[in-house]
Each structure stands twice: as C-alpha cells, then as structure tokens.
CSV table of C-alpha atoms in Angstrom, one decimal:
chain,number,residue,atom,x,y,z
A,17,UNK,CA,0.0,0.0,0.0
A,18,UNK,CA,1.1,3.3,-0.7
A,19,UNK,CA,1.9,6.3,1.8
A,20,UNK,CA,2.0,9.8,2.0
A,21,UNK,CA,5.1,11.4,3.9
A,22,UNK,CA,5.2,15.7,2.7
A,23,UNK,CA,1.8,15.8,0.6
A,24,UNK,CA,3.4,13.3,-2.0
A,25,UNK,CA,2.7,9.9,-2.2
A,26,UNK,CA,5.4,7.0,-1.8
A,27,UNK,CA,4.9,4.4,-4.5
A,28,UNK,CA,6.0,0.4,-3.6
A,29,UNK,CA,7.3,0.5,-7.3
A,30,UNK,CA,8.5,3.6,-7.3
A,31,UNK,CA,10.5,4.4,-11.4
A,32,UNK,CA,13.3,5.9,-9.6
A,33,UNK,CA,17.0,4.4,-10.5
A,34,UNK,CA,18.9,7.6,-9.2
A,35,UNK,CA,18.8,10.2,-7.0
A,36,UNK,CA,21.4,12.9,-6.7
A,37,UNK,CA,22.0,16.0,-4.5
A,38,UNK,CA,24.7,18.1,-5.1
A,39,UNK,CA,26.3,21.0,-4.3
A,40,UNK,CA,28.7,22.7,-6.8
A,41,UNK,CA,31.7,25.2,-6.1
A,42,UNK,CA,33.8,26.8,-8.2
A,43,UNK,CA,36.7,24.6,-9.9
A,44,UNK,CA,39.1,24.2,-7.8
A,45,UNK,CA,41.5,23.0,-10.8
A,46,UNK,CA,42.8,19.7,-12.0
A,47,UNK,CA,45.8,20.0,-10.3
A,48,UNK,CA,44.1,19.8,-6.4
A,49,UNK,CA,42.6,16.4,-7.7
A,50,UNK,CA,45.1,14.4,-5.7
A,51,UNK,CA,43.4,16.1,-2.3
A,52,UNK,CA,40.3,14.8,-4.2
A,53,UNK,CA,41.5,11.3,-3.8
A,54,UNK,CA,43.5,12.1,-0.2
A,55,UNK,CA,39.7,12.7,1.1
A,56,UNK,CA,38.7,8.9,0.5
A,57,UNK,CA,40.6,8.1,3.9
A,58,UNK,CA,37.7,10.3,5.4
A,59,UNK,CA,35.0,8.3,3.8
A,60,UNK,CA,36.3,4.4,3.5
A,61,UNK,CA,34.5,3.1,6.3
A,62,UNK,CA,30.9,3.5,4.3
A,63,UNK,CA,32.1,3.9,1.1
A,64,UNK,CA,35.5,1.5,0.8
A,65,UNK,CA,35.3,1.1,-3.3
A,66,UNK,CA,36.9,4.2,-5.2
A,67,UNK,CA,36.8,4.8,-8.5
A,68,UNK,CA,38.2,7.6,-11.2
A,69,UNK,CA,36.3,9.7,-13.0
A,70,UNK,CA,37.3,10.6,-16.8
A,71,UNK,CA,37.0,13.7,-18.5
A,72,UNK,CA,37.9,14.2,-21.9
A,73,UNK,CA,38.5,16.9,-24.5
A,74,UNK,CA,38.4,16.7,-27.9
A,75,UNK,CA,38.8,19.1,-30.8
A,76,UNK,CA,38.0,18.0,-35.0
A,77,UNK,CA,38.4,19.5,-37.6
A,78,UNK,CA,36.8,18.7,-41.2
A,79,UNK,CA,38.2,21.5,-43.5
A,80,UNK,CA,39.8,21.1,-46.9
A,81,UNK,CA,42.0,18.5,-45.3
A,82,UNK,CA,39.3,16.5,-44.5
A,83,UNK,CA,38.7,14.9,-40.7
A,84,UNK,CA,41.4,16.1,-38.4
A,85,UNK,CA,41.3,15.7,-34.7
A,86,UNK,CA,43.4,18.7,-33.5
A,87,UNK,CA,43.5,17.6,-29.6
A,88,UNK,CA,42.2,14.9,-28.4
A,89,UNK,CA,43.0,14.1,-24.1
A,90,UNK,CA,41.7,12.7,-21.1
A,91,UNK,CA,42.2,13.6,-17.7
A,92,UNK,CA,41.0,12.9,-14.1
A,93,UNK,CA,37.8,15.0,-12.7
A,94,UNK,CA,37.6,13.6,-9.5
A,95,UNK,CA,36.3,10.1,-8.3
A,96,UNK,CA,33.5,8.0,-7.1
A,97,UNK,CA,33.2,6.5,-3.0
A,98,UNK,CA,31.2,3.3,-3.7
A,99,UNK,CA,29.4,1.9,-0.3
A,100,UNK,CA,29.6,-1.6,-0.2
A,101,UNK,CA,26.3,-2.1,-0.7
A,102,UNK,CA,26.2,-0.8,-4.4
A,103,UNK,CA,23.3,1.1,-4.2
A,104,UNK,CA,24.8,4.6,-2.6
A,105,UNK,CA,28.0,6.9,-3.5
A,106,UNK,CA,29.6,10.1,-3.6
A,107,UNK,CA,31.2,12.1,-6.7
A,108,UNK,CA,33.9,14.3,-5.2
A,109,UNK,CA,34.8,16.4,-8.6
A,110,UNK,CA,37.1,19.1,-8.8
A,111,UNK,CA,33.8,21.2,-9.9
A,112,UNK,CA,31.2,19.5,-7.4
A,113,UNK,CA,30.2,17.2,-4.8
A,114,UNK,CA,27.2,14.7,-4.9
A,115,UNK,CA,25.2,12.4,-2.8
A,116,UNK,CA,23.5,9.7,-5.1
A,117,UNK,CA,21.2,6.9,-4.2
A,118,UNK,CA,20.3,4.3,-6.4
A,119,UNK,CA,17.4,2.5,-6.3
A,120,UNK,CA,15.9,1.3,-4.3
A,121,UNK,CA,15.3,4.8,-2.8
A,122,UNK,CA,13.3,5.5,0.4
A,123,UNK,CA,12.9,9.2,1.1
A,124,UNK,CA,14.5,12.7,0.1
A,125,UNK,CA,14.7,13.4,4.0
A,126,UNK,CA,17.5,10.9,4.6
A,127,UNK,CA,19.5,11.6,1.6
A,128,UNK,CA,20.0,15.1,2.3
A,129,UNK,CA,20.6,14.3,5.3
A,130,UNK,CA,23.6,11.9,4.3
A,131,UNK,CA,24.5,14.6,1.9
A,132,UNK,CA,25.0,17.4,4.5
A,133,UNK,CA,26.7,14.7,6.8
A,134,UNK,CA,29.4,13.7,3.9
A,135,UNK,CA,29.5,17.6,2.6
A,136,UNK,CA,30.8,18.3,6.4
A,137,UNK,CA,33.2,15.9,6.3
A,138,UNK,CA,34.4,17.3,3.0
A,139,UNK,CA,34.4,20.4,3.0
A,140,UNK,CA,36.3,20.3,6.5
A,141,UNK,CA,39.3,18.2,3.9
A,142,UNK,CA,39.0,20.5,1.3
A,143,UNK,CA,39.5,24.3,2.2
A,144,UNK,CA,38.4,27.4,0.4
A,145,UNK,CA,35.7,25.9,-1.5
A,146,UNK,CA,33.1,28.5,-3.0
A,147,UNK,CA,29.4,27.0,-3.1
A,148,UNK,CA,27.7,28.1,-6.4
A,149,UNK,CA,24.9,26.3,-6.7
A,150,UNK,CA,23.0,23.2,-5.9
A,151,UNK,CA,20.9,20.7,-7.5
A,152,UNK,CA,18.8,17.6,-6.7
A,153,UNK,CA,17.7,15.2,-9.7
A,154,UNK,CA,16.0,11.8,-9.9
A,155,UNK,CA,16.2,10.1,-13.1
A,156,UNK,CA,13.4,7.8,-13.3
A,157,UNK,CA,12.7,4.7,-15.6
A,158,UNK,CA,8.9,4.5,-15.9
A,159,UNK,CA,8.4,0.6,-17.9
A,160,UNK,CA,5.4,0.4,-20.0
A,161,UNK,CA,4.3,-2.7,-20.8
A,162,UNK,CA,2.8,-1.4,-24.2
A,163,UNK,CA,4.9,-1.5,-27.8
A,164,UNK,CA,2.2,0.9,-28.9
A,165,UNK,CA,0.6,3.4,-26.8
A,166,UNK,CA,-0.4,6.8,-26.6
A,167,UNK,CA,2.0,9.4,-24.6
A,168,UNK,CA,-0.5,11.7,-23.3
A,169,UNK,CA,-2.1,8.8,-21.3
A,170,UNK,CA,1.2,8.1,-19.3
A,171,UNK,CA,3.0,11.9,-19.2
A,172,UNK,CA,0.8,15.0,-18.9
A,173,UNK,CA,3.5,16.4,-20.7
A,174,UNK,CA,4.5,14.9,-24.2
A,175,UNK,CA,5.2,15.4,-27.7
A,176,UNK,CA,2.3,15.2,-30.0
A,177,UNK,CA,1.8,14.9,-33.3
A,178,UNK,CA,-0.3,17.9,-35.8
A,179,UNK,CA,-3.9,16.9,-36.7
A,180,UNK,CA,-2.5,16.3,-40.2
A,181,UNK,CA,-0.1,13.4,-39.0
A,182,UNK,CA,-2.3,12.0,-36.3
A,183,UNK,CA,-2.5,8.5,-37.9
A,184,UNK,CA,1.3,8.6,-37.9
A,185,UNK,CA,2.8,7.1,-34.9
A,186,UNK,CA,6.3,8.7,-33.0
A,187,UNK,CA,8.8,5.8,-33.1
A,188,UNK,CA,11.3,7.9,-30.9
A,189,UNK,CA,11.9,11.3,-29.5
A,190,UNK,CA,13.8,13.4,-27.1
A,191,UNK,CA,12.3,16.4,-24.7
A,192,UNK,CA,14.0,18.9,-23.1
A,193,UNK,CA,12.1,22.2,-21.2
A,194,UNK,CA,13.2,23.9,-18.3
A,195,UNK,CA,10.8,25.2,-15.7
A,196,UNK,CA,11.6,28.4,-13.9
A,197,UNK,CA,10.4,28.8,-10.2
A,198,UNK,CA,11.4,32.3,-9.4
A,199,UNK,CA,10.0,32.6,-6.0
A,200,UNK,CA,13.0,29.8,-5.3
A,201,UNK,CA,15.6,31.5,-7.8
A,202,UNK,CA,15.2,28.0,-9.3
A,203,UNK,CA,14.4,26.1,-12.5
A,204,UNK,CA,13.5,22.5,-13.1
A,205,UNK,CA,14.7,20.9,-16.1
A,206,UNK,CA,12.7,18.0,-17.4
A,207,UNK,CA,14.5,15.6,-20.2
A,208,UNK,CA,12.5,12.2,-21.4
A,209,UNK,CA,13.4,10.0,-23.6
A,210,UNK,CA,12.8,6.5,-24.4
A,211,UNK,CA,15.6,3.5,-24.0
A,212,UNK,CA,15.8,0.5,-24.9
A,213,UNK,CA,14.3,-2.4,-22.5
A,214,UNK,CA,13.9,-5.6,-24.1
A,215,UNK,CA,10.5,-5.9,-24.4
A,216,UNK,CA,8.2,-2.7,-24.2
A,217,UNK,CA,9.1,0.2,-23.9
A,218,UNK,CA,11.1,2.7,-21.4
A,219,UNK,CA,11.0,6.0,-20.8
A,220,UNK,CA,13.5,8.1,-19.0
A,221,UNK,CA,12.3,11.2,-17.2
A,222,UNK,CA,15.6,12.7,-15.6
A,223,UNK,CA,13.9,15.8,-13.5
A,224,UNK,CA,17.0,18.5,-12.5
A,225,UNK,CA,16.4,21.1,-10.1
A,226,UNK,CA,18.8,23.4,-9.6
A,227,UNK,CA,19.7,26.9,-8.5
A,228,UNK,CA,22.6,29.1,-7.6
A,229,UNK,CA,23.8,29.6,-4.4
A,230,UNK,CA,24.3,32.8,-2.5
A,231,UNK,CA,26.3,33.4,0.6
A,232,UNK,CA,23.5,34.1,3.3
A,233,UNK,CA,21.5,30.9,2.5
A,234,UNK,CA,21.6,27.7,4.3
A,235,UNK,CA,22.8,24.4,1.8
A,236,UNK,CA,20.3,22.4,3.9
A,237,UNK,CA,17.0,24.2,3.6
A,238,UNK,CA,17.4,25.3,-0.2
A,239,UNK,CA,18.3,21.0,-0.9
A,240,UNK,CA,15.0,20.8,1.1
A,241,UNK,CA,13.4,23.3,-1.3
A,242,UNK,CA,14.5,22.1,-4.1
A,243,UNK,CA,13.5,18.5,-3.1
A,244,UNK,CA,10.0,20.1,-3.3
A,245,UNK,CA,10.1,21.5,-6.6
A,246,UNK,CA,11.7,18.2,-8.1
A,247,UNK,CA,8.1,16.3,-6.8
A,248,UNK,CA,6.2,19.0,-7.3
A,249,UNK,CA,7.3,18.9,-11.2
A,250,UNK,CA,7.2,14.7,-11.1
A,251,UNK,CA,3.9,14.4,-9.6
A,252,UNK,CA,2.6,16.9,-12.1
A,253,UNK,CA,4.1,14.9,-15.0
A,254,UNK,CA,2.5,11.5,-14.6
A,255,UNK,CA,-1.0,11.0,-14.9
A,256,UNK,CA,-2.8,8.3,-13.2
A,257,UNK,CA,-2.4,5.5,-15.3
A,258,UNK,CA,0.9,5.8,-14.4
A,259,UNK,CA,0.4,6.2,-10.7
A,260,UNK,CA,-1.4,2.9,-10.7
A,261,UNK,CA,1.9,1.4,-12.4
A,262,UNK,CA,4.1,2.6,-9.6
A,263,UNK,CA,1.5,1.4,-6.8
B,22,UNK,CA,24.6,30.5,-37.4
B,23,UNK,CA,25.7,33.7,-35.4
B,24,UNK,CA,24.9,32.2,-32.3
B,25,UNK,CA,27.9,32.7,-29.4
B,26,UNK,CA,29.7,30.0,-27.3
B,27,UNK,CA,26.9,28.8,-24.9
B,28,UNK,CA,27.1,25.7,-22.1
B,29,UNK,CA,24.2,23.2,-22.7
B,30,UNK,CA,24.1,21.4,-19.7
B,31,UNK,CA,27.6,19.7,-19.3
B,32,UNK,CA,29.0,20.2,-23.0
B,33,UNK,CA,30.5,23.7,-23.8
B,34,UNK,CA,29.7,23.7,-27.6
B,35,UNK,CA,31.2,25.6,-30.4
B,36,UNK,CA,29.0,27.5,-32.8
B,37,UNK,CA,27.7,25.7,-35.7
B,38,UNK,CA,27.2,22.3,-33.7
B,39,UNK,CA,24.3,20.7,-32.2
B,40,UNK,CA,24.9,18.8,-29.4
B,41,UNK,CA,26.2,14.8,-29.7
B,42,UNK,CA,25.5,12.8,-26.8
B,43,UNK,CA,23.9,14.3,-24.4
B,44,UNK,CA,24.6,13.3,-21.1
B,45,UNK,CA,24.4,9.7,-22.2
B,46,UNK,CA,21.0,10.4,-24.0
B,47,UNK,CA,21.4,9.6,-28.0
B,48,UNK,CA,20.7,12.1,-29.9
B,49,UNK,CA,22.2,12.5,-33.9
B,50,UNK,CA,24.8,14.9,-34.5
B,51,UNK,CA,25.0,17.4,-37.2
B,52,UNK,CA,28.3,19.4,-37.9
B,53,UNK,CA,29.5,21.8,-40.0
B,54,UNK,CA,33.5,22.6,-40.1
B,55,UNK,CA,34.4,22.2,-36.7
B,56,UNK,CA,33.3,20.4,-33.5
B,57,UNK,CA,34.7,21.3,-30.3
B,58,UNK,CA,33.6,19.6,-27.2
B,59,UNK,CA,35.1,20.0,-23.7
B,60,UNK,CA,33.1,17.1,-21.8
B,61,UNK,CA,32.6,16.9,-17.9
B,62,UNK,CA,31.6,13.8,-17.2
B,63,UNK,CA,27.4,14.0,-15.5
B,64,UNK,CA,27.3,13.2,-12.0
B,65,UNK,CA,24.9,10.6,-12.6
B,66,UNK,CA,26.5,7.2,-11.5
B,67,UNK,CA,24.3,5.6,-14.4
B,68,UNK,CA,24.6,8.1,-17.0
B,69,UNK,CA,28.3,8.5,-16.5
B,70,UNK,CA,28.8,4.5,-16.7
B,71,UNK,CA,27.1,4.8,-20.4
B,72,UNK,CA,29.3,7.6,-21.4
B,73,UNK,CA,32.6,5.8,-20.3
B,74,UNK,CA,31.5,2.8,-22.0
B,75,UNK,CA,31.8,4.3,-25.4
B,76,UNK,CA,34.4,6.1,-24.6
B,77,UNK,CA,36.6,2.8,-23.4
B,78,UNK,CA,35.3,1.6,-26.7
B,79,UNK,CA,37.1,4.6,-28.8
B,80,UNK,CA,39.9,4.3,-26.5
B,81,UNK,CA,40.3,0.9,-27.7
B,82,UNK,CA,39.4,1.7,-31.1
B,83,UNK,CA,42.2,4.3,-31.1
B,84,UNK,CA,45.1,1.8,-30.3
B,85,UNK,CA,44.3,-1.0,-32.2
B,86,UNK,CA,44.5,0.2,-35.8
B,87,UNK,CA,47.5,-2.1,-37.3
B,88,UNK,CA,47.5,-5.4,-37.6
B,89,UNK,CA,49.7,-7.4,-35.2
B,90,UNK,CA,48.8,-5.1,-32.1
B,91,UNK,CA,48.9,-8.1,-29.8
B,92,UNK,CA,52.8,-8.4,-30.6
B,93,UNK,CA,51.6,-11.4,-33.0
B,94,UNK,CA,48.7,-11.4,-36.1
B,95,UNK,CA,45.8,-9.9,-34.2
B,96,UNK,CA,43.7,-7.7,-37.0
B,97,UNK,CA,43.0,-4.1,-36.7
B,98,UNK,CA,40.0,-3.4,-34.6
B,99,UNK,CA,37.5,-2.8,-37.6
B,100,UNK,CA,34.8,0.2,-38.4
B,101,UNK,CA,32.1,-2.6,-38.6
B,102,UNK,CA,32.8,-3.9,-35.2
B,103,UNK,CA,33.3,-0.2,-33.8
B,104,UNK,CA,29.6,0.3,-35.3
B,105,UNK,CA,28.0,-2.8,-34.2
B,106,UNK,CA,29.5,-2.3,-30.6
B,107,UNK,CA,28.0,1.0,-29.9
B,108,UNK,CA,24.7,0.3,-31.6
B,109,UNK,CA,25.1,-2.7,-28.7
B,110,UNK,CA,25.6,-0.3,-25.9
B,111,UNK,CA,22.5,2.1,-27.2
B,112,UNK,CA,20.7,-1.0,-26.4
B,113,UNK,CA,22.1,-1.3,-23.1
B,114,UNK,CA,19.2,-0.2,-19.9
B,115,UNK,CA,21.2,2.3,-17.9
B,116,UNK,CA,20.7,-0.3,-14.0
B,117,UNK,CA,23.1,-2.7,-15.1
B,118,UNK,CA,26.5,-3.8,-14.3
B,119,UNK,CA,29.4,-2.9,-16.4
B,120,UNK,CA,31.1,-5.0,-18.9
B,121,UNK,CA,34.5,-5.5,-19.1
B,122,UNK,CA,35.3,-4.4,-22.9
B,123,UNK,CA,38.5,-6.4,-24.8
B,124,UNK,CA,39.3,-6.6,-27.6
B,125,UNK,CA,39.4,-9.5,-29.8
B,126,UNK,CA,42.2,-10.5,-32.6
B,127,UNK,CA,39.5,-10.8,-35.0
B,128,UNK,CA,39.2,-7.3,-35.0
B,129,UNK,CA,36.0,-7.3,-33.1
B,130,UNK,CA,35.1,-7.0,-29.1
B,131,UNK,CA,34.3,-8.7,-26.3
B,132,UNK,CA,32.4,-7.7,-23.9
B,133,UNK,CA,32.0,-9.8,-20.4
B,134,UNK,CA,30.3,-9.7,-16.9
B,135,UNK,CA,31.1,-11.9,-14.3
B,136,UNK,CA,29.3,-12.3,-11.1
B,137,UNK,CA,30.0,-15.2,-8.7
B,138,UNK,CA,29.0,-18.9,-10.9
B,139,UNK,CA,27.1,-16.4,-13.6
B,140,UNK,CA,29.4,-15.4,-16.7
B,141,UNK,CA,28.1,-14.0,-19.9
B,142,UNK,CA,30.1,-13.0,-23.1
B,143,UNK,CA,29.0,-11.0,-25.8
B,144,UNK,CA,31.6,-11.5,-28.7
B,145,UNK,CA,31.4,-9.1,-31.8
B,146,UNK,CA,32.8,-9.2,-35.1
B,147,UNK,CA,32.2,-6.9,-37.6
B,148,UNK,CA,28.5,-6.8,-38.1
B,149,UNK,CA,28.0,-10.6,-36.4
B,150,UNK,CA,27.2,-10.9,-32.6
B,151,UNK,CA,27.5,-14.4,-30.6
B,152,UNK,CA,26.7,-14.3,-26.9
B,153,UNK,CA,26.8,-16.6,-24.0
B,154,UNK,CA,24.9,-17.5,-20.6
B,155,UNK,CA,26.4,-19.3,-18.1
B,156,UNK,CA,25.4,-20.1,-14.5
B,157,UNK,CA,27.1,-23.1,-13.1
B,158,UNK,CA,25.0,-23.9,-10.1
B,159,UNK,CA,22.2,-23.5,-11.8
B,160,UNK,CA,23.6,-26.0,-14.7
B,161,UNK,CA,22.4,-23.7,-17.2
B,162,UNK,CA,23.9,-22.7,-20.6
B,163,UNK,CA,22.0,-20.1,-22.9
B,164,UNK,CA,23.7,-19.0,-26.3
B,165,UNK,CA,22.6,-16.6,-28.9
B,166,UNK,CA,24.0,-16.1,-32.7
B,167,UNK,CA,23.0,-12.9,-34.5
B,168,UNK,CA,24.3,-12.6,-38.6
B,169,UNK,CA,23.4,-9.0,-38.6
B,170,UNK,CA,22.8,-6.5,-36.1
B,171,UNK,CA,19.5,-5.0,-38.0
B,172,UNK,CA,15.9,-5.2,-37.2
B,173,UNK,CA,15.2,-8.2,-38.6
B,174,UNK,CA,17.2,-9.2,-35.6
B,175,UNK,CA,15.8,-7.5,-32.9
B,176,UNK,CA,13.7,-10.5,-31.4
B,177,UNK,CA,17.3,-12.2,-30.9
B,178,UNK,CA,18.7,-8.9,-30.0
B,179,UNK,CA,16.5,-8.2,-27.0
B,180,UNK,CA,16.9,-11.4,-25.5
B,181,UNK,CA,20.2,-10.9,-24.5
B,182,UNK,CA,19.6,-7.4,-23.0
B,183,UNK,CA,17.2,-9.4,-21.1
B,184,UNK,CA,19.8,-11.9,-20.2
B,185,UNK,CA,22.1,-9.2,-18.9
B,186,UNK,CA,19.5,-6.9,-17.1
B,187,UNK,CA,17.9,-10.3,-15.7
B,188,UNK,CA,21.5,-11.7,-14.6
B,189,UNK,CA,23.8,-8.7,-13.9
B,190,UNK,CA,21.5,-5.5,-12.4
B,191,UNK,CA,23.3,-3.0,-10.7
B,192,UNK,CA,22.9,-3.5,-7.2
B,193,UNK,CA,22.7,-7.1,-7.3
C-alpha cells in the first residue's frame, strides 16, 4: 500500500533508479585532484570502493584537409566512493560534490541528510571551497508494458503529433524544457526520452532542479526546497495511469 | 549561425554544432566545419557509466588500428565492429553492471560480466554478434547467434539485453 510522507505519495514501485543531490563550487583545478582522492581516507568506512572519474576533450576539424582531430585528451575529474552495498556513492569532482542513491530509494529526507553529513566531512578536507549552486535530480525509468501506446495517457507532458499526422505514430523522440520557479531562484529541467528495455518500452524522465547559491543561504534548507520543486514537477508529469503502475 | 559559445548542460559547444550525446542520452549529431567539445563527465553514476562505456570503446578503437597489435597477427579493430559495438551499448538499460570491454584479434570486441557462478560474453565481429549465458550452479547454458545486427534481428537482440538486465542489475 502506498503512503503519503510531505503531501506526495510513496509508491512500492517507485520508477526511480537515481537520485542525486549536489552541491557545486567553483573549480578548484585539476591539479588539487590528488586532495580529491587524499579525502577517500575520510569516507572508506561507508564507502570503501573508489573509483576515477574521466573527462575528456576533444577538438575536430573537417576542412579542406578532411577529418582532423586537433587535440584529443583525457584527464581525471575527481572520483566515485562506492558503499559496499552498491546502491549509494559520492562524486567528489574538482567542480562539485554529490550524494547519489540508487534504487531502491526510500525518502528525500534521509538523503539530504547523508548529503549534509558527507559535505561536512568534505568540506572540513577541502579548504576554500566556494558553493555556487546546488541541485537535486531523480532520473526515473517509468516501464510500460505497451509496444504501442499513446503518450498523453502516461506523461501529462508529451510530444504530439499535428492533426495532419495524427495516424502517424512517434517511433522515438527526445524532450527537453526547463521550468523556472522564481519565487526559489530556481528552474527545473525535465529531459525524457525512451531507451531501450527488451521488451516494451522505457522511458526516461531525468527531472533537474537546480539553483545558484548565495552566501547568506543555508545548503540544507534550499536541498529541502529544491527536493520540493523536483516532486512538485514529477507528480505533475504523470498521470494516473501511471500512478497505478508505480503502486 | 551567429549564435555565441553557450554551455548546454555539461558540453561547452562551439558555434555551428548541435549537441552529440547528451549526457548519455542519443541524440544524432550534425556538424558543419568544426566540433569542439570539452566534456565533464554528469554526475549521474548511471549516465556516466554509459558515457565511459563508449568512450573505453574509442579508446580501444584508437590503439588498435595495425594489424599485429597483440605483438603477434591480431587484426586491426574494424569500423564494422566499432559500429556494431555502440549500436550494442545504445541498447544497453542504464541499471546494469558494467562489462569488461577487450578486444578481440578478430578485429572485433568482447564484452563480459562476471558475477560469482554467472558469466556472460558478448563477442562481436564486424557486423555478427554471438553471446553466451552461463550459470554453473544452476547447470544452465544459454547462447545466442546474430548474422546482422539489424531489425530483422531485434527479437534475438533483446533477448540478451534481457539476459544481462535479468542476470547482472546494478545492485545485485
């Protein structure tokens, strides 16, 4: 049976594989990465498994000379702290820290509160550190169990096809809007897109809130806020059909 | 297209572009004269896992382009296979394990998961894909040949996502 915790319901089945709530700072540089991976020591008794995280840079040209990559690199961003039990981390990038909580995911209350209780612990390691602006973001997979079916009757907001084309039929599309919530300073992006699932079909619907962060506010409550405009914007989405999938 | 350097979500993209992958989404990309793309990698565990999965594959790609690259006869890792492997990953659901990617001296890939007594292989070679389930305590052995990676193959094609989603999910 579902419950209710905040206004919004708790589904048994709930489509969400990943939450993550971050706060960003300003790059601190690649070359303070190694204090990056110094900080693991502070974290290995939850979260023992490290791993590196890539980022790459790449630069092509395709003038008279045809196809020429002019630079083409990789370096390290900062890494992963894996808990042993797989299903919880958190990214320490030279640009950001994160909380993330794979599924299966309880409640928004107790991730922050792991996020606030590992940001502490970093930010203690890693000195000057300018917050810039924080984010929480589920990326849900809703299954349906349909190879044909009509959008509108699982996602209140969806692509649709002209009058003219209506007996066409969408074999695959991708959606990107951003929200603005200017009483928060905020905006909500919403991206779906289908994926591939063996049989049926999947849909994706990554929901980003985010914000910028000023000095006088508290990390804590504007997570909390944004945690509100992230259901707010989910719970608005689906309709009931796919409510009743989820419960 | 007079349109200055902007930052779409993680990718800071030169005019005249559209945006590649996005964030591990697939989307078609369209170029004029010049890409440029600085990528920071999403902080999505999932997503990111996609993204470095093609990008181990191009890595691998990039090394292996004359023949005898394994100090003996191996072949040059082929376009064909390069094609056929990504098209593979596209398929992949974003809450499952990662594969170990090798290469093969057919000029192809192989791409494996092991968990405990449950192994699977996917082997590719240029447009053909062979895979393989084993479980040894369950005594069970399932194997799946594809000529061409095509819709006329997708039946065959979704069963082994199935196998590896089924057999190898994330947090298993």
């Amino acid at each position: 049976m579902s419950k209710s915790i905040e206004n919004f319901e708790i589904f048994p089945n709930a489509p969400i594989k990943e939450a993550i709530f971050e706060i960003g700072y300003e790059d601190i540089g690649k070359d303070r990465v190694s204090e990056l991976e110094a900080i693991h020591n502070d974290f290995k008794a939850h979260y023992p498994e490290i791993k590196t995280i890539q980022g790459y840079e790449n630069e092509m040209s395709l003038g008279e000379k045809g196809a020429e990559l002019i630079k083409n690199h990789s370096f390290i961003l900062g890494y992963q702290f894996w808990a042993t039990n797989k299903s919880e981390l958190h990214t320490c990038r030279v640009d950001g820290f994160s909380y993330n909580k794979l599924a299966p995911y309880i409640d928004g209350t107790s991730a922050i509160k792991k996020t606030m209780d590992g940001w502490r612990k970093f930010s203690s390691g890693i000195k000057n550190l300018k917050v810039s602006n924080l984010s929480v973001r589920n990326l849900n997979v809703v299954n349906i169990p349909l190879l044909k079916f009509d959008l509108e009757d699982y996602f209140r907001l969806a692509s649709n096809l002209p009058g003219q084309l209506k007996d066409n039929t969408i074999t695959n599309f991708f959606f990107n809007i951003s929200i603005a919530f200017p009483e928060h300073k905020a905006f909500c992006d919403v991206t779906m897109s289908p994926q591939a699932s063996g049989r049926g079909v999947s849909i994706i619907l990554d929901i980003h809130a985010h914000k910028g962060f000023m000095a006088q506010e508290d990390i804590q409550t504007e997570l909390e806020a944004l945690k509100v405009i992230k259901d707010k914007v989910f719970f608005s989405i689906v309709t009931e059909n796919c409510k009743e999938m989820f419960r | 297209m007079s349109e200055p350097l902007k930052t779409l979500h993680k990718y800071k993209i030169s005019p005249r572009t559209h945006a590649t992958h996005f964030e591990g989404y697939n989307t078609d990309v369209v170029f004029l004269d010049q890409f440029r793309a600085k990528r920071q990698q999403s902080s999505s565990a999932l997503l990111m896992a996609k993204g470095q999965l093609q990008l181990e594959l191009l890595d691998i790609c990039s090394t292996r382009t004359t023949r005898g690259w394994d100090g003996y006869d191996a072949l040059p890792i082929t376009n064909e296979s390069f094609s056929t492997a990504q098209s593979l990953i596209d398929l992949f659901p974003l809450e499952i394990q990662q594969p170990t990617i090798f290469p093969t001296n057919s000029g192809g890939f192989s791409f494996e998961w092991t968990k405990g007594p449950k192994y699977l292989v996917i082997e590719i070679e240029n447009e053909e894909i062979s895979c393989v389930l084993l479980d040894s305590k369950r005594k069970m052995k399932k194997s799946q040949y594809l000529e061409r990676f095509d819709e006329e193959h997708a039946m065959e094609c979704d069963d082994m996502v199935e196998w590896v989603k089924k057999e190898f999910p994330l947090n298993d």
